[in-house]
Structure formats: structure tokens, C-alpha cells
């Protein structure tokens, strides 16, 4: 299974690194449960650059962004920026789940249940198929390995 690759502005890499090193308590709480394929076998990245933006968490298999909105998202101006940003990324095929900082920090179990429900409702399964590994081509100096065929014994 191939995943859609969405290009990003490489100038965002350093900012994303800084954000990973300075996660909010809610982001940190959720990260404990989604890192290392703990969320139903899906791989999430944190503070992932996509296009001209950085999303809090992103799973490329699901094309799912998860945003944790703290108080900096409360103003009407910030909410309008969030709407425009989300619309642009949705145009590129990214789907969104949004949670408050408070919910991610104090109600993480409920947040996890919503994410799991979203995955199941959108036709995905537990333990997603892995991308096929590239076939190893032996070097010319290596002899091909042959497996002896099973002998047929008389009955």
C-alpha cells in the first residue's frame, strides 16, 4: 500500500523540531498513547510539517491530523486562521480531529476513544497492512539459495 506524499515547506523543519521539544501538557499526554504504533497499529508523527503548516499529530496511513487546541486558539481571529488552514489541508486530502488542550490533558481516555471510533467508522482496521518491503537483490558474488524440495515418501 502506497501512501500519498504531501510536500511541505522545508523551512518548517526547524520550527517543528522546536515544537516537538516544547509540547504542551495535553500534547505530551496524548503522545504517550499514540507513539510507537500504539494506536491500533497506526504510526503517528508529532509536530509534522504538511504543505505550509505544522499539525500536532499526523498519521500518513489514515491521512489524519489531530490538533490539540489550547487557549491561543480561542480568539475569533485564531479560529478563522484555523478554519482556513484546515480547509487547505482538507483540500489536499487530510482529515481532522480536534480536541481541547484540557480534554487531551485531563480526559485522554475519552480522546483515545474518539480517535479509535473515527478509525473504525472510516473503514480502517486494527493493525494496518504494512508497506511492502523492497525485495533484496543478491549481489553477483552471492550464490542464490535453493530450498530442497520435500521428498515424496512411498506409502
XYZ file of C-alpha atoms in Angstrom:
155
model
C 0.000 0.000 0.000
C 1.465 3.340 -1.031
C 0.711 6.485 0.911
C 0.054 9.866 -0.613
C 3.011 12.124 -0.029
C 2.094 15.741 0.594
C 5.027 18.107 0.081
C 5.928 20.599 2.788
C 7.924 23.784 3.139
C 11.374 22.665 4.303
C 11.736 25.937 6.227
C 9.226 24.493 8.723
C 11.504 21.613 9.796
C 13.357 23.594 12.462
C 10.150 25.064 13.904
C 8.613 21.581 14.013
C 11.677 20.331 15.911
C 11.314 23.181 18.415
C 7.616 22.396 18.865
C 8.414 18.704 19.474
C 10.815 19.761 22.213
C 8.222 22.079 23.803
C 4.948 20.147 23.715
C 2.000 21.316 25.774
C 0.885 19.058 28.640
C -2.115 17.898 26.560
C 0.072 17.063 23.547
C 2.509 15.233 25.801
C -0.322 13.255 27.399
C -1.755 12.155 24.044
C 1.690 11.387 22.580
C 2.245 8.729 25.269
C -0.655 6.761 23.753
C -0.193 7.256 20.007
C 3.586 6.948 19.619
C 5.192 3.698 18.535
C 2.100 2.396 16.705
C 0.179 2.067 19.987
C -2.995 3.451 18.391
C -4.440 0.358 16.730
C -1.131 -0.292 14.954
C -1.038 3.066 13.160
C 2.094 5.221 13.052
C 1.655 8.839 14.196
C 4.203 11.632 13.928
C 4.152 14.668 16.186
C 4.528 18.262 15.003
C 4.505 17.196 11.367
C 5.033 19.774 8.571
C 2.431 19.423 5.806
C 2.237 21.926 2.953
C 2.775 25.336 4.609
C 1.618 24.262 8.064
C 2.559 22.104 11.053
C -0.057 19.793 12.562
C 0.196 18.486 16.127
C -0.096 14.789 15.172
C -0.323 13.116 11.779
C -0.820 9.574 10.548
C 0.003 9.204 6.854
C -1.728 5.793 6.563
C -5.004 7.395 7.659
C -4.218 10.870 6.290
C -5.450 12.013 9.682
C -4.299 15.147 11.505
C -5.064 15.529 15.189
C -4.998 19.044 16.591
C -4.875 19.966 20.266
C -6.291 23.477 20.612
C -5.189 25.476 23.628
C -6.137 28.994 24.666
C -4.172 30.510 21.765
C -6.987 29.204 19.515
C -9.761 30.980 21.453
C -9.867 34.313 19.620
C -12.092 34.738 16.573
C -9.008 35.661 14.529
C -7.196 32.466 15.550
C -10.289 30.376 14.829
C -10.538 31.907 11.339
C -6.860 31.060 10.688
C -7.553 27.507 11.907
C -10.547 27.212 9.538
C -8.515 28.420 6.550
C -5.585 26.171 7.414
C -7.850 23.154 7.890
C -9.697 23.858 4.623
C -6.382 23.984 2.724
C -5.177 20.708 4.205
C -8.559 19.027 3.690
C -8.320 20.077 0.041
C -5.077 18.066 -0.044
C -6.891 15.029 1.411
C -6.045 15.391 5.105
C -8.860 14.678 7.580
C -9.013 16.318 11.005
C -9.914 15.574 14.586
C -9.730 18.484 17.035
C -9.604 18.347 20.810
C -9.134 20.958 23.502
C -5.921 21.124 25.493
C -7.986 20.426 28.592
C -9.528 17.248 27.139
C -6.145 15.953 25.965
C -4.629 16.669 29.371
C -7.423 15.570 31.716
C -9.673 13.300 29.618
C -7.140 11.470 27.433
C -9.097 8.202 27.618
C -12.092 9.914 26.008
C -9.851 11.438 23.333
C -8.420 7.997 22.567
C -11.929 6.533 22.289
C -12.910 9.226 19.767
C -9.787 8.519 17.688
C -10.427 4.755 17.752
C -14.066 5.275 16.767
C -13.021 7.543 13.894
C -10.586 4.917 12.614
C -13.228 2.166 12.721
C -16.024 4.339 11.268
C -13.840 5.347 8.346
C -13.276 1.777 7.212
C -9.868 1.177 8.706
C -8.906 -1.845 10.742
C -6.716 -2.832 13.630
C -3.101 -3.500 12.704
C -2.988 -1.831 9.274
C -1.174 -3.526 6.403
C 2.468 -2.608 6.296
C 4.110 -1.090 3.258
C 5.779 -3.878 1.286
C 9.476 -4.119 1.882
C 11.751 -3.781 -1.059
C 12.945 -7.097 -2.363
C 16.603 -7.710 -1.637
C 18.554 -8.393 -4.798
C 21.578 -10.608 -4.120
C 24.936 -9.252 -5.171
C 26.638 -11.042 -8.064
C 29.108 -12.670 -5.663
C 26.319 -14.307 -3.648
C 25.058 -17.679 -4.727
C 21.292 -17.993 -4.879
C 19.865 -20.068 -2.078
C 17.827 -23.045 -3.129
C 15.475 -24.771 -0.798
C 15.410 -28.510 -1.377
C 12.001 -29.706 -2.407
C 10.356 -32.080 0.002
C 10.930 -35.692 -0.843
C 7.966 -37.829 -1.647
C 7.953 -40.893 0.532
C 6.167 -44.010 -0.530
C 3.091 -45.015 1.435
